[in-house]
Amino acid sequence: MKIDVISIFPEYLSPLNLSLLGKAQSAGLVDIQVHNLRDYAIGVHGSVDDTPYGGGAGMVMSPEVWAKALDSLMVEDTDLIILTPAGKQFTQPVAQEFSSRSHLIFACGRYEGIDDRIRQYYSQPEFQDRNIRVHEYSIGDYVLGGGEVASMVMIEAITRLIPGVLGNPESLSEESHNSEGYLEYPNYTKPAQWRGIDVPEILLSGNHAAIAKWRAEQAQLRAEKNR
Ligand code: SAM
């Protein structure tokens, strides 16, 4: 999978080279490129934003700057993901869907966001004919300062579902959100007693059927309590 991330703060994205994602890149499973939007800035001052039509606070990111960056990266079969708190909610099923795509572009907004004509322009039939799909996603109902952290959240959730990225793919099978409403049971490791709190005895029994039943009950209880 090829992933392009466009931001005015490319350094923000450096954690993408760590841990699982770093290894996935070294193994050739994912190719992540971060681009500085300012490289596509226009005008003598090299600005990437301007005042909003209709008035109001803040600045809006200019469409031509974004289009110059996006035109240079757009290829057949691309999903353009515009990060915005006003987007659809990003969830595990969406991560699953994107994990089988070949090319994702993440557009990280700043200020009041990106001129809406970027969404409109790349949604036109000529782009649809090239299998270019435009999405607006939010990672939750709160407002961040920029799309960088949101794009990292999405990239991490999506790429760990790509076959080969996780060392043990079985980790995925009983995870929270693996099926609708499912939250994983609580986990324990050694020692069996820690600061006066015991590991539930059933987990020490070696009785796999009983453990599976206990875990299913605990998962259910957790879902009822937390959701
Ligand atoms: N004026 C916008 C609004 O009220 O919807 C908020 C803009 S926010 C300060 C700047 C940028 O942060 C957005 O363009 C988006 O890229 C990113 N952002 C903020 N919150 C986000 C969220 N919950 N999910 C995804 N991206 C978010």
CSV table of C-alpha atoms and ligand atoms in Angstrom, one decimal:
chain,number,residue,atom,x,y,z
A,1,MET,CA,0.0,0.0,0.0
A,2,LYS,CA,1.2,3.5,-0.8
A,3,ILE,CA,0.3,6.3,1.6
A,4,ASP,CA,0.9,10.0,0.9
A,5,VAL,CA,0.3,12.5,3.7
A,6,ILE,CA,0.2,16.2,3.0
A,7,SER,CA,0.7,18.7,5.8
A,8,ILE,CA,2.3,22.1,6.5
A,9,PHE,CA,4.0,20.4,9.5
A,10,PRO,CA,5.7,17.3,8.0
A,11,GLU,CA,7.8,16.8,11.1
A,12,TYR,CA,4.6,16.1,13.0
A,13,LEU,CA,4.4,12.8,11.1
A,14,SER,CA,7.8,11.5,12.1
A,15,PRO,CA,6.3,8.8,14.5
A,16,LEU,CA,5.1,7.0,11.4
A,17,ASN,CA,8.6,5.7,11.0
A,18,LEU,CA,8.6,4.0,14.5
A,19,SER,CA,7.5,0.6,15.8
A,20,LEU,CA,5.2,-1.6,13.7
A,21,LEU,CA,4.8,1.0,11.0
A,22,GLY,CA,8.6,1.5,10.7
A,23,LYS,CA,9.0,-2.3,10.4
A,24,ALA,CA,6.2,-2.5,7.9
A,25,GLN,CA,7.9,0.1,5.7
A,26,SER,CA,11.3,-1.7,6.0
A,27,ALA,CA,9.6,-4.9,4.9
A,28,GLY,CA,8.1,-3.2,1.9
A,29,LEU,CA,4.5,-3.7,3.1
A,30,VAL,CA,3.7,0.0,3.2
A,31,ASP,CA,5.3,2.9,1.6
A,32,ILE,CA,4.6,6.2,3.5
A,33,GLN,CA,5.6,9.5,2.0
A,34,VAL,CA,5.1,12.8,3.8
A,35,HIS,CA,4.8,16.0,1.7
A,36,ASN,CA,5.2,19.6,2.8
A,37,LEU,CA,2.3,21.6,1.5
A,38,ARG,CA,4.4,24.7,1.6
A,39,ASP,CA,6.4,23.3,-1.3
A,40,TYR,CA,3.3,24.0,-3.4
A,41,ALA,CA,2.7,27.5,-2.0
A,42,ILE,CA,1.9,30.3,-4.5
A,43,GLY,CA,2.4,34.0,-4.7
A,44,VAL,CA,5.3,36.1,-3.6
A,45,HIS,CA,4.7,35.4,0.1
A,46,GLY,CA,4.4,31.7,-0.4
A,47,SER,CA,1.2,31.6,1.5
A,48,VAL,CA,-1.1,28.5,1.8
A,49,ASP,CA,-4.2,30.2,3.2
A,50,ASP,CA,-6.4,33.3,2.9
A,51,THR,CA,-9.3,35.0,4.6
A,52,PRO,CA,-12.8,33.3,4.4
A,53,TYR,CA,-15.4,34.4,2.0
A,54,GLY,CA,-18.4,35.5,4.0
A,55,GLY,CA,-16.3,36.7,6.8
A,56,GLY,CA,-15.6,35.1,10.2
A,57,ALA,CA,-12.6,34.2,12.2
A,58,GLY,CA,-9.5,32.4,11.1
A,59,MET,CA,-8.0,31.5,7.7
A,60,VAL,CA,-9.0,28.9,5.1
A,61,MET,CA,-6.4,26.8,3.2
A,62,SER,CA,-6.3,27.8,-0.5
A,63,PRO,CA,-7.6,25.4,-3.1
A,64,GLU,CA,-4.9,26.0,-5.7
A,65,VAL,CA,-2.1,25.2,-3.3
A,66,TRP,CA,-3.8,21.9,-2.4
A,67,ALA,CA,-4.6,21.1,-6.0
A,68,LYS,CA,-1.0,21.5,-7.0
A,69,ALA,CA,0.1,19.0,-4.3
A,70,LEU,CA,-2.8,16.6,-5.0
A,71,ASP,CA,-2.4,16.7,-8.8
A,72,SER,CA,1.2,15.6,-8.5
A,73,LEU,CA,0.2,12.6,-6.3
A,74,MET,CA,-3.1,11.5,-7.8
A,75,VAL,CA,-3.0,8.3,-9.8
A,76,GLU,CA,-5.6,5.8,-10.9
A,77,ASP,CA,-7.3,4.0,-8.0
A,78,THR,CA,-6.7,6.5,-5.1
A,79,ASP,CA,-8.6,7.3,-2.0
A,80,LEU,CA,-8.3,10.9,-1.0
A,81,ILE,CA,-9.1,11.3,2.7
A,82,ILE,CA,-9.7,14.8,3.9
A,83,LEU,CA,-9.4,15.1,7.7
A,84,THR,CA,-12.1,17.2,9.2
A,85,PRO,CA,-14.1,17.2,12.5
A,86,ALA,CA,-17.1,17.6,10.2
A,87,GLY,CA,-16.5,14.3,8.4
A,88,LYS,CA,-17.9,10.8,8.8
A,89,GLN,CA,-16.8,9.0,11.9
A,90,PHE,CA,-13.8,6.8,11.4
A,91,THR,CA,-14.4,3.3,12.8
A,92,GLN,CA,-12.9,-0.1,12.7
A,93,PRO,CA,-15.0,-1.3,9.8
A,94,VAL,CA,-13.8,1.7,7.8
A,95,ALA,CA,-10.2,0.8,8.8
A,96,GLN,CA,-10.9,-2.7,7.5
A,97,GLU,CA,-12.2,-1.3,4.2
A,98,PHE,CA,-9.2,1.0,3.6
A,99,SER,CA,-6.7,-1.7,4.5
A,100,SER,CA,-7.2,-3.4,1.2
A,101,ARG,CA,-6.8,-0.2,-0.9
A,102,SER,CA,-3.7,0.4,-3.0
A,103,HIS,CA,-3.2,4.2,-2.5
A,104,LEU,CA,-4.4,6.5,0.2
A,105,ILE,CA,-3.7,10.3,0.3
A,106,PHE,CA,-4.3,12.1,3.7
A,107,ALA,CA,-5.0,15.8,3.5
A,108,CYS,CA,-4.2,17.4,6.8
A,109,GLY,CA,-6.0,20.7,7.3
A,110,ARG,CA,-4.9,23.5,9.6
A,111,TYR,CA,-6.6,26.8,10.5
A,112,GLU,CA,-10.3,26.7,9.6
A,113,GLY,CA,-9.7,23.8,7.2
A,114,ILE,CA,-9.4,23.3,3.4
A,115,ASP,CA,-11.5,25.2,0.9
A,116,ASP,CA,-14.4,22.9,0.1
A,117,ARG,CA,-13.8,23.1,-3.6
A,118,ILE,CA,-11.0,20.6,-3.2
A,119,ARG,CA,-13.6,18.0,-2.1
A,120,GLN,CA,-15.9,19.1,-4.9
A,121,TYR,CA,-13.2,19.1,-7.6
A,122,TYR,CA,-11.8,15.6,-7.0
A,123,SER,CA,-15.4,14.2,-6.7
A,124,GLN,CA,-16.2,15.0,-10.3
A,125,PRO,CA,-17.0,12.2,-12.8
A,126,GLU,CA,-13.7,12.5,-14.6
A,127,PHE,CA,-11.9,11.5,-11.3
A,128,GLN,CA,-14.5,8.8,-10.5
A,129,ASP,CA,-13.8,7.3,-13.9
A,130,ARG,CA,-10.2,7.0,-12.8
A,131,ASN,CA,-11.3,5.3,-9.5
A,132,ILE,CA,-10.4,8.3,-7.5
A,133,ARG,CA,-12.7,8.4,-4.4
A,134,VAL,CA,-12.9,11.4,-2.0
A,135,HIS,CA,-13.8,11.0,1.7
A,136,GLU,CA,-14.1,13.3,4.6
A,137,TYR,CA,-13.3,11.6,7.9
A,138,SER,CA,-13.3,12.7,11.6
A,139,ILE,CA,-11.6,10.6,14.3
A,140,GLY,CA,-14.0,11.8,16.9
A,141,ASP,CA,-16.3,14.5,18.1
A,142,TYR,CA,-13.7,17.0,19.2
A,143,VAL,CA,-11.6,19.6,17.5
A,144,LEU,CA,-7.9,19.2,17.0
A,145,GLY,CA,-5.5,21.9,15.9
A,146,GLY,CA,-4.7,20.0,12.7
A,147,GLY,CA,-5.2,16.9,10.7
A,148,GLU,CA,-1.7,15.4,11.4
A,149,VAL,CA,-2.6,13.5,14.6
A,150,ALA,CA,-5.9,12.4,13.0
A,151,SER,CA,-4.1,11.0,10.0
A,152,MET,CA,-1.7,9.1,12.2
A,153,VAL,CA,-4.6,7.6,14.0
A,154,MET,CA,-6.2,6.4,10.8
A,155,ILE,CA,-2.9,5.2,9.3
A,156,GLU,CA,-2.1,3.2,12.4
A,157,ALA,CA,-5.5,1.6,12.6
A,158,ILE,CA,-5.6,0.8,8.8
A,159,THR,CA,-2.1,-0.5,8.3
A,160,ARG,CA,-2.0,-2.9,11.2
A,161,LEU,CA,-4.8,-4.8,9.4
A,162,ILE,CA,-2.6,-5.3,6.3
A,163,PRO,CA,-1.6,-9.0,6.2
A,164,GLY,CA,2.0,-9.3,7.5
A,165,VAL,CA,2.1,-6.1,9.4
A,166,LEU,CA,1.4,-7.6,12.8
A,167,GLY,CA,3.8,-10.3,14.0
A,168,ASN,CA,1.0,-12.5,15.2
A,169,PRO,CA,-2.2,-12.1,13.1
A,170,GLU,CA,-4.2,-13.9,15.8
A,171,SER,CA,-3.9,-10.7,17.8
A,172,LEU,CA,-6.6,-9.3,15.6
A,173,SER,CA,-9.2,-12.1,16.0
A,174,GLU,CA,-10.4,-11.4,19.6
A,175,GLU,CA,-9.8,-7.6,19.6
A,176,SER,CA,-12.2,-4.9,20.6
A,177,HIS,CA,-14.4,-3.7,17.7
A,178,ASN,CA,-13.6,-6.8,15.7
A,179,SER,CA,-17.3,-7.3,15.5
A,180,GLU,CA,-20.1,-4.8,16.2
A,181,GLY,CA,-20.2,-3.9,19.9
A,182,TYR,CA,-17.5,-6.3,21.0
A,183,LEU,CA,-15.0,-5.1,23.5
A,184,GLU,CA,-12.1,-7.4,24.5
A,185,TYR,CA,-12.1,-9.1,28.0
A,186,PRO,CA,-9.5,-7.8,30.6
A,187,ASN,CA,-6.0,-9.1,30.2
A,188,TYR,CA,-3.5,-10.2,32.9
A,189,THR,CA,0.2,-11.3,33.0
A,190,LYS,CA,2.6,-12.4,35.7
A,191,PRO,CA,2.8,-12.2,38.7
A,192,ALA,CA,-0.4,-14.1,39.7
A,193,GLN,CA,-0.7,-11.7,42.7
A,194,TRP,CA,0.3,-8.1,42.5
A,195,ARG,CA,-0.1,-5.5,45.2
A,196,GLY,CA,-2.8,-7.7,46.8
A,197,ILE,CA,-4.8,-8.2,43.7
A,198,ASP,CA,-5.1,-11.7,42.3
A,199,VAL,CA,-5.4,-12.8,38.7
A,200,PRO,CA,-8.9,-14.4,38.3
A,201,GLU,CA,-8.4,-18.1,39.3
A,202,ILE,CA,-10.0,-19.4,36.1
A,203,LEU,CA,-7.1,-18.1,34.1
A,204,LEU,CA,-4.7,-20.3,36.0
A,205,SER,CA,-6.9,-23.4,35.6
A,206,GLY,CA,-5.6,-24.5,32.2
A,207,ASN,CA,-9.3,-25.3,31.4
A,208,HIS,CA,-9.5,-23.7,27.9
A,209,ALA,CA,-13.2,-24.1,27.5
A,210,ALA,CA,-13.9,-22.5,30.8
A,211,ILE,CA,-11.4,-19.7,30.1
A,212,ALA,CA,-13.1,-19.0,26.8
A,213,LYS,CA,-16.5,-18.9,28.5
A,214,TRP,CA,-15.2,-16.6,31.2
A,215,ARG,CA,-13.7,-14.3,28.7
A,216,ALA,CA,-16.9,-14.1,26.6
A,217,GLU,CA,-18.8,-13.2,29.8
A,218,GLN,CA,-16.3,-10.5,30.8
A,219,ALA,CA,-16.3,-9.0,27.3
A,220,GLN,CA,-20.1,-8.8,27.5
A,221,LEU,CA,-20.0,-7.2,30.9
A,222,ARG,CA,-17.4,-4.7,29.7
A,223,ALA,CA,-19.5,-3.7,26.7
A,224,GLU,CA,-22.6,-3.2,28.9
A,225,LYS,CA,-20.6,-1.1,31.5
A,226,ASN,CA,-18.6,1.0,29.1
A,227,ARG,CA,-20.9,1.5,26.1
B,1,SAM,N1,-13.2,25.0,11.5
B,1,SAM,C1,-13.2,23.6,11.6
B,1,SAM,C2,-14.6,23.1,12.0
B,1,SAM,O1,-15.2,23.7,12.9
B,1,SAM,O2,-15.0,22.0,11.6
B,1,SAM,C3,-12.1,23.0,12.5
B,1,SAM,C4,-10.8,23.2,11.9
B,1,SAM,S1,-9.5,22.4,12.9
B,1,SAM,C5,-9.1,23.7,14.0
B,1,SAM,C6,-8.1,22.4,11.8
B,1,SAM,C7,-7.9,21.0,11.1
B,1,SAM,O3,-7.7,20.0,12.1
B,1,SAM,C8,-9.1,20.5,10.3
B,1,SAM,O4,-9.1,21.0,9.0
B,1,SAM,C9,-8.8,19.0,10.2
B,1,SAM,O5,-7.9,18.7,9.2
B,1,SAM,C10,-8.1,18.8,11.6
B,1,SAM,N2,-9.0,18.2,12.6
B,1,SAM,C11,-9.5,18.8,13.7
B,1,SAM,N3,-10.3,18.0,14.4
B,1,SAM,C12,-10.3,16.8,13.7
B,1,SAM,C13,-11.0,15.6,14.0
B,1,SAM,N4,-11.8,15.4,15.0
B,1,SAM,N5,-10.9,14.6,13.0
B,1,SAM,C14,-10.1,14.8,11.9
B,1,SAM,N6,-9.5,15.9,11.7
B,1,SAM,C15,-9.6,16.9,12.6
